[in-house]
């Protein structure tokens, strides 16, 4: 008898994970379950299942109960994302910030409200921690200072690599070792599991703003945490109590987005690397940030007015967010990181002349023509190109 492979490549998992049962159901495309509630004629058994969920947070056995507790379509996406990240489970939320908030609430409920974090982070993540909106207290440090920043009440270490928007990279394995028994949460939004799987390097929690590359088409808002089943149970309990659930249609779109994730990330990354090289050689550009790990994000600082570049693009869309099939550009100091204190922002490398480019799937020559025109005339521009900044 033929022996089949028990492990599958990432590209194969991206297409098939969360869909393995479809052929047996006589289906090809996954169904969308839009129900908010589900019938049950055995109220005693229903009570027992709800009690079990309240105890462990595990998905109830049998048919669904209520949309806020779980949804079959969303569960397919969660299964697929966990497979791609190499974790036991994943829990989806209405947005990336809802996902991060749930993690903080889980740890805070255990009396572990202190967070150690490394800048830069996404601006709203930074603000959530700094403002203490969920009762957390944060200590900001560099990667080398993580171990010294830990306290008895530290519940979480939070890093983002490559970081938003400077694309700075962190040695995740070294940070995970420094964390000891404290869970390390890695925001993997920029890299995606195509380029790195933080759980393999010691992270207990992997966060995605699924709005970005996982969805991939700019038409879905979502967040997800990939983790072990024990932590997933607590996240489900918080999601049920707070209501930060993902709509089933969003779950369907995310599952569909995962099927092309490896192809999209690799194609966009190739264009991004080419653009990073051209920007590095351009005298109108002072500095380029492109990570060693690769990816579809490029940040660069201009000698001139960055707002003029934003106003000058025609093919590239000047808009927040990233990870879509079309290219987007924005000025972090004005938008995504505006909410961060100006001095903290600059100390983290987010200068007022920095632009963040999310490279999409357009032809690279068309993208370069648009950037070239938006950067303005070359004549009279200071000739001061620097070496490509690796991370």
Coordinates of C-alpha atoms in Angstrom, one line a residue, residues 61-337:
X61 CA -18.6 19.0 21.9
X62 CA -21.5 18.6 19.6
X63 CA -23.4 21.2 17.6
X64 CA -22.9 24.9 18.1
X65 CA -24.6 26.7 21.0
X66 CA -24.6 30.5 20.3
X67 CA -22.7 32.7 17.9
X68 CA -20.8 34.5 20.7
X69 CA -19.4 31.2 22.0
X70 CA -18.2 29.9 18.6
X71 CA -19.0 29.6 14.9
X72 CA -18.2 26.7 12.5
X73 CA -16.9 29.0 9.7
X74 CA -14.7 30.9 12.0
X75 CA -13.4 27.7 13.5
X76 CA -12.2 26.6 10.1
X77 CA -10.1 29.6 9.8
X78 CA -8.7 29.1 13.4
X79 CA -7.8 25.5 12.6
X80 CA -6.0 26.6 9.4
X81 CA -4.1 29.4 11.0
X82 CA -2.9 27.2 13.9
X83 CA -1.6 24.7 11.4
X84 CA 0.3 27.4 9.5
X85 CA 1.8 28.8 12.7
X86 CA 2.6 25.4 14.1
X87 CA 0.5 25.8 17.3
X88 CA -2.2 23.7 19.0
X89 CA -4.9 26.3 18.6
X90 CA -5.9 29.7 17.4
X91 CA -8.6 32.1 18.6
X92 CA -10.0 34.7 16.2
X93 CA -11.4 38.2 17.2
X94 CA -13.1 41.1 15.6
X95 CA -9.8 43.0 15.1
X96 CA -6.1 42.8 16.0
X97 CA -6.6 45.2 18.9
X98 CA -9.4 43.0 20.2
X99 CA -7.0 40.1 20.1
X100 CA -4.3 41.9 22.0
X101 CA -6.8 43.2 24.5
X102 CA -8.0 39.7 25.2
X103 CA -4.5 38.5 25.9
X104 CA -4.0 41.4 28.4
X105 CA -7.3 40.7 30.0
X106 CA -6.4 37.0 30.5
X107 CA -3.1 37.8 32.2
X108 CA -4.6 40.7 34.2
X109 CA -7.4 38.4 35.5
X110 CA -4.5 36.3 37.1
X111 CA -3.1 39.4 38.8
X112 CA -0.3 39.7 36.2
X113 CA -0.8 43.2 34.9
X114 CA 2.8 44.1 34.2
X115 CA 4.0 44.0 30.6
X116 CA 7.5 44.2 29.3
X117 CA 7.5 45.6 25.7
X118 CA 10.0 46.5 23.0
X119 CA 9.5 49.5 20.8
X120 CA 8.6 50.1 18.1
X121 CA 5.2 48.5 18.1
X122 CA 2.1 49.3 16.1
X123 CA 1.0 52.7 17.4
X124 CA -2.3 51.6 18.9
X125 CA -0.7 48.6 20.6
X126 CA 1.8 51.1 22.1
X127 CA -1.0 53.4 23.2
X128 CA -3.1 50.6 24.7
X129 CA -0.1 49.7 27.0
X130 CA 1.1 53.2 27.7
X131 CA -2.3 54.6 28.6
X132 CA -3.1 51.6 30.9
X133 CA -6.6 51.4 29.4
X134 CA -7.0 47.8 30.6
X135 CA -5.2 48.3 33.9
X136 CA -1.8 47.2 32.6
X137 CA 1.5 48.7 33.5
X138 CA 4.3 48.7 30.9
X139 CA 8.1 48.8 31.1
X140 CA 9.7 49.7 27.8
X141 CA 13.1 48.2 27.1
X142 CA 15.4 47.0 24.4
X143 CA 15.7 43.3 23.6
X144 CA 18.8 42.9 25.7
X145 CA 17.0 44.4 28.8
X146 CA 14.1 42.0 28.8
X147 CA 15.3 39.7 31.6
X148 CA 16.2 42.6 33.9
X149 CA 12.8 44.2 33.3
X150 CA 10.8 41.2 34.5
X151 CA 9.0 41.4 37.9
X152 CA 7.0 38.9 39.9
X153 CA 3.8 40.4 38.5
X154 CA 5.0 40.4 34.9
X155 CA 2.4 38.6 32.8
X156 CA 3.6 39.2 29.3
X157 CA 6.5 40.2 27.1
X158 CA 5.5 41.8 23.9
X159 CA 7.6 42.3 20.7
X160 CA 7.0 42.9 17.0
X161 CA 9.4 41.6 14.5
X162 CA 9.8 42.9 11.9
X163 CA 8.5 46.0 13.7
X164 CA 6.0 48.5 12.5
X165 CA 7.1 50.8 10.9
X166 CA 10.9 50.7 11.0
X167 CA 11.1 46.9 10.2
X168 CA 13.6 46.4 13.0
X169 CA 14.2 42.7 13.7
X170 CA 14.6 40.9 17.0
X171 CA 16.3 37.6 17.8
X172 CA 13.1 35.9 18.9
X173 CA 14.9 32.8 20.3
X174 CA 17.1 34.9 22.5
X175 CA 14.2 37.0 23.8
X176 CA 12.1 33.8 24.5
X177 CA 15.0 32.5 26.5
X178 CA 15.2 35.8 28.5
X179 CA 11.5 35.6 29.3
X180 CA 11.9 32.4 31.4
X181 CA 8.4 31.3 32.3
X182 CA 6.7 34.6 31.3
X183 CA 4.8 34.1 28.0
X184 CA 6.4 35.8 25.0
X185 CA 3.9 37.3 22.5
X186 CA 5.2 38.0 19.0
X187 CA 3.2 40.2 16.6
X188 CA 3.9 38.3 13.4
X189 CA 1.7 40.5 11.2
X190 CA 4.4 41.7 8.9
X191 CA 6.3 38.4 8.5
X192 CA 3.3 36.0 8.4
X193 CA 4.0 32.3 8.9
X194 CA 5.4 32.2 5.3
X195 CA 8.6 34.0 6.5
X196 CA 8.8 33.0 10.2
X197 CA 6.9 30.9 12.8
X198 CA 7.6 32.4 16.2
X199 CA 6.3 29.4 18.1
X200 CA 9.2 27.4 16.7
X201 CA 11.5 30.0 18.3
X202 CA 10.0 29.9 21.8
X203 CA 7.0 32.3 21.6
X204 CA 3.9 31.1 23.4
X205 CA 1.6 33.5 21.7
X206 CA 1.6 34.7 18.1
X207 CA -0.6 37.7 17.2
X208 CA -1.8 38.8 13.8
X209 CA -3.8 41.7 12.6
X210 CA -5.6 39.3 10.2
X211 CA -6.9 42.4 8.4
X212 CA -3.5 42.6 6.7
X213 CA -1.8 39.7 4.9
X214 CA -4.0 36.9 6.1
X215 CA -7.0 38.5 4.6
X216 CA -4.9 40.0 1.9
X217 CA -7.5 42.0 -0.1
X218 CA -8.4 45.0 2.1
X219 CA -11.9 43.9 2.7
X220 CA -11.9 42.2 6.1
X221 CA -11.2 43.4 9.7
X222 CA -10.0 40.7 12.1
X223 CA -7.4 39.6 14.6
X224 CA -6.2 36.2 15.8
X225 CA -3.9 34.7 18.4
X226 CA -2.2 31.3 17.7
X227 CA -1.2 29.6 20.9
X228 CA -1.4 26.4 23.0
X229 CA -4.8 25.0 23.9
X230 CA -4.6 26.0 27.5
X231 CA -4.2 29.7 26.7
X232 CA -6.7 29.4 23.9
X233 CA -9.4 28.3 26.4
X234 CA -8.9 31.4 28.4
X235 CA -9.0 33.6 25.3
X236 CA -12.3 32.0 24.3
X237 CA -13.7 32.8 27.7
X238 CA -12.7 36.4 27.4
X239 CA -14.1 36.6 23.9
X240 CA -17.4 35.1 25.1
X241 CA -17.6 37.6 28.0
X242 CA -16.6 40.7 26.1
X243 CA -18.2 39.9 22.7
X244 CA -15.2 40.6 20.5
X245 CA -16.2 37.9 18.1
X246 CA -15.4 37.6 14.4
X247 CA -18.3 37.6 12.0
X248 CA -18.7 34.4 10.0
X249 CA -18.3 36.1 6.7
X250 CA -15.0 37.5 7.8
X251 CA -14.0 34.0 8.9
X252 CA -14.8 32.8 5.4
X253 CA -12.8 35.5 3.7
X254 CA -9.8 34.9 5.9
X255 CA -9.9 31.2 5.2
X256 CA -10.0 32.0 1.5
X257 CA -7.2 34.5 1.9
X258 CA -4.9 31.9 3.5
X259 CA -5.1 29.7 0.4
X260 CA -3.1 32.3 -1.6
X261 CA -1.0 33.7 1.3
X262 CA 2.3 32.0 0.4
X263 CA 2.0 33.0 -3.3
X264 CA 1.1 36.6 -2.4
X265 CA 3.8 37.1 0.2
X266 CA 6.5 35.7 -2.0
X267 CA 5.5 37.7 -5.1
X268 CA 5.1 41.0 -3.2
X269 CA 8.4 40.3 -1.3
X270 CA 10.3 40.0 -4.6
X271 CA 9.0 43.4 -5.7
X272 CA 9.7 44.9 -2.3
X273 CA 13.3 43.8 -2.4
X274 CA 13.8 45.3 -5.9
X275 CA 12.2 48.6 -4.8
X276 CA 14.3 48.7 -1.6
X277 CA 17.4 48.3 -3.8
X278 CA 16.4 51.2 -6.1
X279 CA 15.4 53.4 -3.2
X280 CA 18.8 52.8 -1.5
X281 CA 20.6 54.0 -4.6
X282 CA 18.4 57.1 -5.1
X283 CA 19.9 60.4 -3.9
X284 CA 16.5 61.7 -2.9
X285 CA 16.3 59.0 -0.2
X286 CA 18.3 59.3 3.0
X287 CA 17.8 55.8 4.4
X288 CA 16.0 52.6 3.5
X289 CA 14.8 50.0 6.0
X290 CA 14.3 46.5 4.6
X291 CA 14.5 43.4 6.9
X292 CA 16.9 40.5 6.5
X293 CA 14.0 38.1 6.7
X294 CA 12.5 39.8 3.6
X295 CA 8.8 40.6 3.2
X296 CA 6.6 43.0 1.3
X297 CA 7.2 46.0 3.6
X298 CA 9.7 48.8 2.9
X299 CA 10.3 51.9 5.0
X300 CA 12.4 54.8 3.8
X301 CA 13.3 58.3 4.9
X302 CA 13.4 61.1 2.3
X303 CA 15.5 64.2 2.2
X304 CA 12.5 66.3 1.0
X305 CA 9.0 66.7 2.3
X306 CA 7.4 63.2 2.9
X307 CA 3.9 64.8 2.6
X308 CA 4.7 65.7 -0.9
X309 CA 5.5 62.1 -1.7
X310 CA 2.2 61.0 -0.2
X311 CA 0.4 63.7 -2.3
X312 CA 2.3 62.7 -5.5
X313 CA 1.5 59.0 -5.9
X314 CA -1.1 58.0 -8.4
X315 CA -0.9 54.2 -8.7
X316 CA 0.1 53.5 -5.1
X317 CA -2.8 54.3 -2.7
X318 CA -2.1 56.8 0.1
X319 CA -3.9 55.0 2.9
X320 CA -3.4 53.3 6.3
X321 CA -3.2 49.5 6.7
X322 CA -1.0 47.1 4.7
X323 CA -0.8 43.6 3.3
X324 CA -3.4 44.1 0.5
X325 CA -3.0 43.0 -3.2
X326 CA -2.6 46.7 -4.1
X327 CA 0.3 48.9 -2.8
X328 CA -0.3 51.4 0.0
X329 CA 1.9 54.2 1.4
X330 CA 1.5 56.2 4.5
X331 CA 3.4 58.6 6.8
X332 CA 3.6 56.9 10.2
X333 CA 4.3 60.0 12.3
X334 CA 1.1 61.5 11.0
X335 CA -1.2 58.5 11.1
X336 CA -0.4 55.0 12.4
X337 CA 2.0 56.2 15.1

